[in-house]
Coordinates of C-alpha atoms in Angstrom, one line a residue:
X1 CA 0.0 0.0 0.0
X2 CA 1.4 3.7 -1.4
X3 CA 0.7 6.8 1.0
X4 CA -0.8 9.6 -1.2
X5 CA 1.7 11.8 -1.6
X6 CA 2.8 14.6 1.2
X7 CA 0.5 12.6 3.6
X8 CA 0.0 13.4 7.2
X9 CA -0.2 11.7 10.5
X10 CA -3.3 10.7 10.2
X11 CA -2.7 9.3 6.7
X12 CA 0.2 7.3 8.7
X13 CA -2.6 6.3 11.4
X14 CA -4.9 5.0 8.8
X15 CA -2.1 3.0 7.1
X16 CA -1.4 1.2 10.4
X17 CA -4.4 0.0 11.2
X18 CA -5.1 -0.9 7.6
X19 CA -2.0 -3.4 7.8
X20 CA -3.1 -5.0 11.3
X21 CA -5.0 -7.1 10.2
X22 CA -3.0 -9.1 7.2
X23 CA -0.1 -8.5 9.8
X24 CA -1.7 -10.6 12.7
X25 CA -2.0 -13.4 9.9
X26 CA 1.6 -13.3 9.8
X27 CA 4.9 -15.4 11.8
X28 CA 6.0 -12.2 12.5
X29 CA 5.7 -10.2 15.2
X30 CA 3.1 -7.2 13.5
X31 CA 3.6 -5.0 15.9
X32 CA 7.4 -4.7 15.2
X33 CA 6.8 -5.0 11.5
X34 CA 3.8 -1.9 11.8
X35 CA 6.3 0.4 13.5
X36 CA 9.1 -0.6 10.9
X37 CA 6.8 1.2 7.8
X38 CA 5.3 3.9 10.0
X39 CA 9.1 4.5 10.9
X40 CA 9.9 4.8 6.8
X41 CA 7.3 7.3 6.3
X42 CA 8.2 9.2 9.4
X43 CA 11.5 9.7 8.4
X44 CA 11.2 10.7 4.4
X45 CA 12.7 13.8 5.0
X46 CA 15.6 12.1 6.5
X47 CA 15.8 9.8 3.4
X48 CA 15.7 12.6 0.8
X49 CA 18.1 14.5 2.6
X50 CA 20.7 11.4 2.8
X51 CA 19.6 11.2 -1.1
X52 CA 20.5 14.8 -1.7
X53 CA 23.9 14.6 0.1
X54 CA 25.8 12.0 -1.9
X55 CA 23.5 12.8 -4.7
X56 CA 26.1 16.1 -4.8
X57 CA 29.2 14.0 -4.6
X58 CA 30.5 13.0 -7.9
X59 CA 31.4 9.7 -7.7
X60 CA 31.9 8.8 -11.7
X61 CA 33.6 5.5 -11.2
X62 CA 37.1 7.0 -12.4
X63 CA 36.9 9.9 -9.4
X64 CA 38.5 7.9 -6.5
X65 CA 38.5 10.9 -4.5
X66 CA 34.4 11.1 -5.1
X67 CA 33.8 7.6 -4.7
X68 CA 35.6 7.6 -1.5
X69 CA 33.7 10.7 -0.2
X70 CA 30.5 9.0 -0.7
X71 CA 31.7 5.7 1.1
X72 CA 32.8 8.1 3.9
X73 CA 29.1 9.5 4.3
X74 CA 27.2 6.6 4.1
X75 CA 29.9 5.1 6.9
X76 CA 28.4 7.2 9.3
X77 CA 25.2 6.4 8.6
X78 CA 26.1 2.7 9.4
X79 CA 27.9 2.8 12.9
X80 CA 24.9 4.0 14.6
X81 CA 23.2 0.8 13.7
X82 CA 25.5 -1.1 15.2
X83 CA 27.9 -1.7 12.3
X84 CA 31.4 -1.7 12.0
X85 CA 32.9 -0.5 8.8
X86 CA 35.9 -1.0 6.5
X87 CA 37.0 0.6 3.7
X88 CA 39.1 -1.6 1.5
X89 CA 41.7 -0.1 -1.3
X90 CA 41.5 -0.9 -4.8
X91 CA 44.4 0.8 -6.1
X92 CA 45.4 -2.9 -8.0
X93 CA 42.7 -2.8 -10.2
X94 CA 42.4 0.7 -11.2
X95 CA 39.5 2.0 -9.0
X96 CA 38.8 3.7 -5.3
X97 CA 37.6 0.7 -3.7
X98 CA 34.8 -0.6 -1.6
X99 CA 32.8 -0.1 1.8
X100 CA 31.8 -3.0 4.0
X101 CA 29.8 -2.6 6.7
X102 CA 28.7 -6.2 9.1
X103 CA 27.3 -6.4 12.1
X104 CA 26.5 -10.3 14.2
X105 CA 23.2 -10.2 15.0
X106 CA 22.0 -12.6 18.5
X107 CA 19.7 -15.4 16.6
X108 CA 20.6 -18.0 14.2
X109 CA 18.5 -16.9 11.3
X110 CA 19.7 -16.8 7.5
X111 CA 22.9 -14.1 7.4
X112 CA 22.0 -11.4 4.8
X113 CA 24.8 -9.8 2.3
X114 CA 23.4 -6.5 1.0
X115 CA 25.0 -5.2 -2.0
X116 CA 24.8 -1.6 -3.9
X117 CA 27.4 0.5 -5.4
X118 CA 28.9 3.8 -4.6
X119 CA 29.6 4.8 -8.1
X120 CA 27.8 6.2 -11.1
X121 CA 28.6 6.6 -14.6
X122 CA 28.6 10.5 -14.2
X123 CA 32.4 11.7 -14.3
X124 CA 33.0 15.0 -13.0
X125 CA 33.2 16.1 -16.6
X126 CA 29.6 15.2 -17.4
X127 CA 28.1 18.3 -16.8
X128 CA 25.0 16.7 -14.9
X129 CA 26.1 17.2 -11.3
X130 CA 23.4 18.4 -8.7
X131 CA 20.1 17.3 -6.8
X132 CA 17.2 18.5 -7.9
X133 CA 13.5 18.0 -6.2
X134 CA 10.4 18.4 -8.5
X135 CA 7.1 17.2 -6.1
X136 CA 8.1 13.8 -5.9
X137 CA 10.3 13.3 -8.8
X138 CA 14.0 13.5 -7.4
X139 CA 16.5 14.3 -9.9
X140 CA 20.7 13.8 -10.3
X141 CA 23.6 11.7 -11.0
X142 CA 22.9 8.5 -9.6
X143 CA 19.5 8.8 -8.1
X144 CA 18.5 5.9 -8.9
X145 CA 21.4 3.7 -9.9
X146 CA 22.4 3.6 -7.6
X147 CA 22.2 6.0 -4.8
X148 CA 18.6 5.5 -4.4
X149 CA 19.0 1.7 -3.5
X150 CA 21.9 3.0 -1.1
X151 CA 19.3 5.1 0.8
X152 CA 16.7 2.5 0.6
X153 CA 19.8 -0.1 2.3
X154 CA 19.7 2.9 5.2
X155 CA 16.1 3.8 5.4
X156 CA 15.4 0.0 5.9
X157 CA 17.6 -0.6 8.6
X158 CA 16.9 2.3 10.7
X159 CA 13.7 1.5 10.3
X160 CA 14.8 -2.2 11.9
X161 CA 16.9 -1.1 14.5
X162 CA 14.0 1.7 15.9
X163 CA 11.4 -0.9 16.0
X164 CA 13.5 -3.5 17.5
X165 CA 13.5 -5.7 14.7
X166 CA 17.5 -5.5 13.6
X167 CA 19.2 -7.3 17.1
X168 CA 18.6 -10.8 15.7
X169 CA 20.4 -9.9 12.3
X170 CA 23.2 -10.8 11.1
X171 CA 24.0 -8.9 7.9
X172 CA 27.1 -7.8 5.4
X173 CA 26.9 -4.7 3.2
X174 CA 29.0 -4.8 0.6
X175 CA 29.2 -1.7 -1.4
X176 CA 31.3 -1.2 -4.4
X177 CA 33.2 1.5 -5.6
X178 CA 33.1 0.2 -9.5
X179 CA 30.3 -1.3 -10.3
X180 CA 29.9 1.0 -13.7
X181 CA 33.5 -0.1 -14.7
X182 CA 34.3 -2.9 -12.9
X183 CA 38.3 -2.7 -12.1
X184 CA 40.4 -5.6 -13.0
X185 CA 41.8 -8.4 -12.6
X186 CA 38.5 -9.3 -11.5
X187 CA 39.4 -12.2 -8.8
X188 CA 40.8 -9.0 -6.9
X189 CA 38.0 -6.7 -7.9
X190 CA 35.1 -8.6 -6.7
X191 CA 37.5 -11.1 -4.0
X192 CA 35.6 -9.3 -1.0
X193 CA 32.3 -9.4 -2.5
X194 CA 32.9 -13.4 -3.1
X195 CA 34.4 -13.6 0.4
X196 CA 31.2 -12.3 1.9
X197 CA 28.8 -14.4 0.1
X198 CA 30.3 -17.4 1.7
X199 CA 30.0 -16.0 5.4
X200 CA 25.9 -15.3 4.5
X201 CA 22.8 -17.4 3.1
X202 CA 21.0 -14.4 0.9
X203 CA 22.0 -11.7 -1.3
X204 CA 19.8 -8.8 -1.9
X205 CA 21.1 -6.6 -4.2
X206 CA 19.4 -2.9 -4.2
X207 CA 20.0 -2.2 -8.3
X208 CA 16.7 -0.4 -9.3
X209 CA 13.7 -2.9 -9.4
X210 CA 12.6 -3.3 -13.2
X211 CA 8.7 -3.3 -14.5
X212 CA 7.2 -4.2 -17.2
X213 CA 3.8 -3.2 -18.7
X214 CA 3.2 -1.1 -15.2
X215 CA 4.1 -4.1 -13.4
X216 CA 7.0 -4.5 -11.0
X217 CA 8.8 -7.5 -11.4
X218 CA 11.0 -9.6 -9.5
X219 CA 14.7 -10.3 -10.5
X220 CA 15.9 -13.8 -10.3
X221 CA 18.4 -14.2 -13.1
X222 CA 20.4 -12.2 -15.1
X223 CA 22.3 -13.0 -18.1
X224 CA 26.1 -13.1 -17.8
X225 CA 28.3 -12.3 -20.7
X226 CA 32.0 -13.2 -22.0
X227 CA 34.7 -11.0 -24.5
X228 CA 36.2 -12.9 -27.8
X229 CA 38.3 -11.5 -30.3
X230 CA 38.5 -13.1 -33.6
X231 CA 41.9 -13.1 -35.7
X232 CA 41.8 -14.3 -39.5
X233 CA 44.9 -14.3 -41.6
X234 CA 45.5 -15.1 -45.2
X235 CA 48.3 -14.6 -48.2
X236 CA 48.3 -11.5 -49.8
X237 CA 48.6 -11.6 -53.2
X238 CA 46.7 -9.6 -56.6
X239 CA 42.8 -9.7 -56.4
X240 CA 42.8 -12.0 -59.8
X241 CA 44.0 -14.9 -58.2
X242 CA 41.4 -15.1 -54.8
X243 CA 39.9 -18.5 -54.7
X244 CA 43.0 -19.9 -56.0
X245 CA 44.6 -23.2 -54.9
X246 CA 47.5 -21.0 -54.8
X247 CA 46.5 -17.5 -53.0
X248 CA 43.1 -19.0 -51.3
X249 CA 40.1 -16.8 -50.0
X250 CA 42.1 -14.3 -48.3
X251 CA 41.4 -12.8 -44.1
X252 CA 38.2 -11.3 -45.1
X253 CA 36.1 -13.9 -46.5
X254 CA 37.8 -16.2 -43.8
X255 CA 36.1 -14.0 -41.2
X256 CA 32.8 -13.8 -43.2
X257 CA 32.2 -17.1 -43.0
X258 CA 32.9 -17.5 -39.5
X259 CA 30.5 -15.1 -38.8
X260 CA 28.0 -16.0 -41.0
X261 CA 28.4 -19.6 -39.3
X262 CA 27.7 -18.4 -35.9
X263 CA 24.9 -16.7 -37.1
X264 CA 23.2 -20.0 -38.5
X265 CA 24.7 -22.3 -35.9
X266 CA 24.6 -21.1 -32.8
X267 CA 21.1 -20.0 -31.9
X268 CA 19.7 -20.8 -28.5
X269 CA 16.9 -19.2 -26.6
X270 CA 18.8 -16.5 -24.3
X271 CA 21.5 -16.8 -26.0
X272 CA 23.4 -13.7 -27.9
X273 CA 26.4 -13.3 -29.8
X274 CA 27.2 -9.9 -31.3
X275 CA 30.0 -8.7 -33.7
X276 CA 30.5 -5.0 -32.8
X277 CA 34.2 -4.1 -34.1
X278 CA 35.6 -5.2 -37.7
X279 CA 38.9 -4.3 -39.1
X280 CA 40.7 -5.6 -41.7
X281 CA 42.9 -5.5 -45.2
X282 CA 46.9 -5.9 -45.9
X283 CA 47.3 -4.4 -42.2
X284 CA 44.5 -4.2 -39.5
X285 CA 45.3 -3.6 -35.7
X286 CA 43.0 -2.4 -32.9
X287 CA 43.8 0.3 -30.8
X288 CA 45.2 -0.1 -27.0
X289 CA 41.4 0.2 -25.4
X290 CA 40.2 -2.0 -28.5
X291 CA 37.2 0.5 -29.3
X292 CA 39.1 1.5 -32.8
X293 CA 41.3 0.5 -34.4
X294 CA 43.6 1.2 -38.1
X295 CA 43.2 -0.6 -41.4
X296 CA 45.0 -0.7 -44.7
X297 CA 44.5 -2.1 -48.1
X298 CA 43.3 -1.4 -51.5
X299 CA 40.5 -3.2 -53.6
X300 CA 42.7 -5.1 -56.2
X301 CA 45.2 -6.9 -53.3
X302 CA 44.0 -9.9 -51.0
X303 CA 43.8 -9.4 -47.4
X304 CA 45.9 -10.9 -45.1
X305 CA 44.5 -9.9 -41.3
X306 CA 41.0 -9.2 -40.0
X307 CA 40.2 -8.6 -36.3
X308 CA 37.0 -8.7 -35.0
X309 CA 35.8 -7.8 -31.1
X310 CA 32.2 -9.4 -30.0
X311 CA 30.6 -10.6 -26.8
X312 CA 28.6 -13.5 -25.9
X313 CA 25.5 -13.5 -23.4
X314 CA 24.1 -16.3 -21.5
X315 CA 21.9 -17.5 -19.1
X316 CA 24.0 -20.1 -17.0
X317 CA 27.1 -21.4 -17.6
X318 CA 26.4 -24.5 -19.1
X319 CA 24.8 -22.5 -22.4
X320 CA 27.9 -20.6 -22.6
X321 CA 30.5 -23.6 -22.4
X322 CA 28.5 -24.8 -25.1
X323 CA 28.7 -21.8 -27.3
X324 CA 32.4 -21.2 -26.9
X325 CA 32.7 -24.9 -28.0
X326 CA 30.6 -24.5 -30.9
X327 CA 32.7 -21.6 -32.0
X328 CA 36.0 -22.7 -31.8
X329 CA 34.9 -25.8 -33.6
X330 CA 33.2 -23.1 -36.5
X331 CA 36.4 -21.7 -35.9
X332 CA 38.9 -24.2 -36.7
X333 CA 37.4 -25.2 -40.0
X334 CA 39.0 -22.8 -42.6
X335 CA 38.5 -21.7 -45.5
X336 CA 42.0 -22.6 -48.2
X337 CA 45.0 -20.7 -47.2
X338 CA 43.6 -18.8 -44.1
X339 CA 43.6 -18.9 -40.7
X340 CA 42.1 -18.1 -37.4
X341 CA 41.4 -18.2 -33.7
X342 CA 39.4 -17.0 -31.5
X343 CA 40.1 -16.0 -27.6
X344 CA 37.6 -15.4 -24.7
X345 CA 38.2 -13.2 -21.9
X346 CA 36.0 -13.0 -18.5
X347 CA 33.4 -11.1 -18.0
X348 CA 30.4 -11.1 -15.4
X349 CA 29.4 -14.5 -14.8
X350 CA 25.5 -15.0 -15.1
X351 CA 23.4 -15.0 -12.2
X352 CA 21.0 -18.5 -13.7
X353 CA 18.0 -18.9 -12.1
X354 CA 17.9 -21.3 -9.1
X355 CA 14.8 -23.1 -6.8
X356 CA 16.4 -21.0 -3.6
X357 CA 16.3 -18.0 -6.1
X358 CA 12.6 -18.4 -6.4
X359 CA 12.5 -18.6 -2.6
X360 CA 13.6 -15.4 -2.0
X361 CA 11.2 -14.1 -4.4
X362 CA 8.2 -15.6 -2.6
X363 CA 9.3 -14.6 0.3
X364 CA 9.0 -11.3 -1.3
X365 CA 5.7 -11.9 -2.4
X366 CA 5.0 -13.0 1.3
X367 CA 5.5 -9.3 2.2
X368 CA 3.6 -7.7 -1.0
X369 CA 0.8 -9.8 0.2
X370 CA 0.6 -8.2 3.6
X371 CA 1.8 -4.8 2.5
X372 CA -1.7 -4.9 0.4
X373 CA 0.8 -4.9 -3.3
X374 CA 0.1 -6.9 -6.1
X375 CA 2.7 -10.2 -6.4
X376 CA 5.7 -9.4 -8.4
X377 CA 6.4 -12.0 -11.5
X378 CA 9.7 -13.3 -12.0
X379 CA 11.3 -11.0 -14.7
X380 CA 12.9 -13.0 -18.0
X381 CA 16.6 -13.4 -17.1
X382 CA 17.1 -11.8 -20.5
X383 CA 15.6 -8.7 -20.0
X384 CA 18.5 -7.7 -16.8
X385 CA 22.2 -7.7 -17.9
X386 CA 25.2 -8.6 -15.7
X387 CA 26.0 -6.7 -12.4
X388 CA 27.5 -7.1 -8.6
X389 CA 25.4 -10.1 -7.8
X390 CA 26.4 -12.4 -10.6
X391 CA 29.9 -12.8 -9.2
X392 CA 28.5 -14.5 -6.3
X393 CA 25.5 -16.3 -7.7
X394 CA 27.0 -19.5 -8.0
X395 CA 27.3 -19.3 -4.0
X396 CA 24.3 -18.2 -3.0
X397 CA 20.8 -17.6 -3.0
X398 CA 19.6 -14.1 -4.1
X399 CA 17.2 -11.5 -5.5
X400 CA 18.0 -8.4 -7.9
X401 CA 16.2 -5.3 -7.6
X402 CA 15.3 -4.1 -4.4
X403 CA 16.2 -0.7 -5.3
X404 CA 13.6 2.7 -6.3
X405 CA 12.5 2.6 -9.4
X406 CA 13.4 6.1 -11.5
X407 CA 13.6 6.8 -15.4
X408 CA 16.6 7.9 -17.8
X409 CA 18.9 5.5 -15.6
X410 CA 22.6 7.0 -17.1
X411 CA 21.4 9.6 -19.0
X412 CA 21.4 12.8 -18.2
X413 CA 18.2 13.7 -16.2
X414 CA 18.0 10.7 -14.7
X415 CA 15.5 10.6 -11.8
X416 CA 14.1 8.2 -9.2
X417 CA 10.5 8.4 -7.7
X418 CA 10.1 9.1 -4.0
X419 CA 6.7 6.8 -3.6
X420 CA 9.3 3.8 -4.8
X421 CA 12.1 5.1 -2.5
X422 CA 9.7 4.4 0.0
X423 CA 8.0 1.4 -0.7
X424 CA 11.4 -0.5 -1.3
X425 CA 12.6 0.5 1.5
X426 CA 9.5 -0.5 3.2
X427 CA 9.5 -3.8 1.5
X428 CA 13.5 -4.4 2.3
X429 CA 12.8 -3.5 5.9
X430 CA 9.9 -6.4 6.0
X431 CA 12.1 -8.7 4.2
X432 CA 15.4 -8.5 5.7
X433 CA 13.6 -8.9 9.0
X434 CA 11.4 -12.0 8.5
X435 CA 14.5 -13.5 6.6
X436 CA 16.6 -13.1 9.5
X437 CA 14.2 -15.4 11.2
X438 CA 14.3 -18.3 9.0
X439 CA 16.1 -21.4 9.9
X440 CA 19.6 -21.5 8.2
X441 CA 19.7 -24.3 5.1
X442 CA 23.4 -26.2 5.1
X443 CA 25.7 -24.9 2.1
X444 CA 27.7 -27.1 0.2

């Protein structure tokens, strides 16, 4: 249930005893859970405010110094709470670094790792660099990816520890500094992230929650995605003798027909394979950040080098092992007098779409029900691309999308919506609590 916007005490009176009813229904304590979304409506301001601060802190994913600022604020908010926090360096891959925040809870319910990120895809250079409030529309850098699931991470948790609800929780917060451009090697980048995963049970990561249609939808999977280059070579020689026993087909039509064969043989529902840089002729290089590159030839003379840059997308590992294999077997199979091969490098494993997945989403559900919301369906897996959460999917139950929802996400005027600030939060607070109660399942 939404308050109507700038709503009063007795609107917040109303609302309580609207909910006491599906509340008493409930395992849960509703007394403790009543105060926790009267407490997130009492304290908007407080919220908007928080917003607004680090809202006005660029933290582009390349300004350390911002990124660090912003940790540094949304510290304090955490040690009140009963949180000790750690900042951890990334100088060795590139980037500021990342904020953790724990606490050990009293009870042996499920441990909760919270993840967000501190940086946007604003550098200071962008132009678009302060907080604006229109009614209920809040506008800036980051608002809602993803400062607004930051603030929805804080609102929720005050809201716990005023009501009395956060002693029996255990919980991590993991939030990283460069999420936008993720630093690398990435088995540094993301080895704290994967190191908290295995200390908890559930991962709720506060990216904006996505809707279709009107509808908000719950995040369950998300597609992960490799890098491959593709290298052709052939023997240069005058245009008059291509498709020669002697000269062959030449780098170009090598690559043509490698691509042309992926495009035939590889389809497979979720899968996608994209060609998105071509170079090629008597020389062909790309350039050092492999978004350009130089090529040189003329139209009469064979062409002995083409270079190619794609990515692959999939839903779960197994659907990408098989398209790599597929590949390099299309691969290998040249054309007379060429040659090729292809590499992969790592990117952001996929986050497939697991039985204790769906848990955590109708455990969700569980708290739309008594917040009076409609049930949120599970969102196709290829409509949400990679992000924090996939590196630790493997290892752990989760849910994406617990953060406001907002328009023109990394674009300039990007905004987030103050009634979804709110009911996130609401919905977080509710979750993480009645999650924190639940028996712990053995890990393998």
């Amino acid at each position: 249930m939404m308050l109507p916007r700038h709503a009063h005490a007795p609107a917040l009176a109303a609302l309580a005893a609207a909910l006491a009813a599906p509340f008493a229904a409930t395992a849960a304590p509703s007394t403790v859970e009543q105060k926790m979304l009267t407490i997130v409506d009492r304290e908007t301001d407080r919220s908007v405010a928080l917003l607004e601060k680090i809202v006005n802190i660029n933290s582009g994913t390349m300004n350390t110094a911002g990124v660090k600022q912003v940790a540094d604020v949304v510290a304090a908010e955490f040690t009140p709470l009963g949180f000790t926090t750690r900042w951890i360096p990334m100088e060795a891959t590139g980037r500021s670094g990342h904020l953790v925040a724990e606490r050990q809870g009293k009870g042996k319910g499920k441990r909760l790792l919270l993840i967000a990120h501190l940086d946007t895809v604003f550098e200071p250079e962008s132009g678009f660099d302060r907080f604006v409030r229109r009614g209920d529309t809040l506008e800036g850098p980051g608002t809602s990816d993803d400062k607004g699931g930051i603030v929805a991470i804080v609102a929720a948790l005050r809201a716990m520890k005023q009501a009395g609800g956060l002693d029996q929780a255990t919980i991590t917060v993991v939030m990283t500094g460069d999420e936008e451009r993720a630093g690398t090697p990435f088995a540094i980048a993301r080895a704290d992230l994967v190191k908290a995963a295995d200390m908890s049970d559930v991962a709720l990561d506060f990216e904006p929650v996505s809707s279709r249609d009107g509808q908000e939808m719950g995040s369950i999977g998300r597609r992960g995605y490799y890098n491959w280059t593709l290298e052709t070579t052939g023997v240069s020689g005058h245009s008059s003798g291509v498709f020669s026993e002697r000269i062959g087909y030449g780098a170009i039509y090598e690559m043509g027909r490698i691509l042309e064969a992926f495009r035939k043989e590889l389809p497979d529902r979720g899968l996608t394979y994209n060609a998105g840089l071509v170079v090629g002729g008597q020389q062909a290089a790309l350039n050092d950040k492999e978004t350009g590159g130089t090529a040189a030839g003329k139209n009469n003379v064979m062409a002995e080098k083409a270079i190619v840059r794609g990515d692959l997308r999939m839903l779960d590992d197994a659907q990408g092992d098989r398209a790599r294999a597929k590949m390099e077997a299309i691969v290998a199979q040249h054309l007379p007098r060429t040659g090729a091969t292809i590499t992969f490098s790592d990117g952001y494993p996929p986050m497939a779409v697991t039985e204790g997945n769906r848990a955590v989403l109708a455990a969700l559900n569980g708290v739309n029900k008594d917040m009076g919301l409609p049930d949120m369906p599970p969102l196709d897996p290829m409509l949400r691309g990679g992000g924090d959460i996939s590196f630790v999917a493997a290892r752990i139950d989760g849910l994406v999308g617990m953060g406001p929802s907002g328009s023109n996400s990394h674009s300039k005027g990007e905004t987030v919506e103050l009634p979804s600030l709110l009911r996130q939060s609401k919905r977080a607070a509710l979750l993480m609590y009645r999650l924190s109660r639940e028996p712990r399942r053995t890990k393998n």
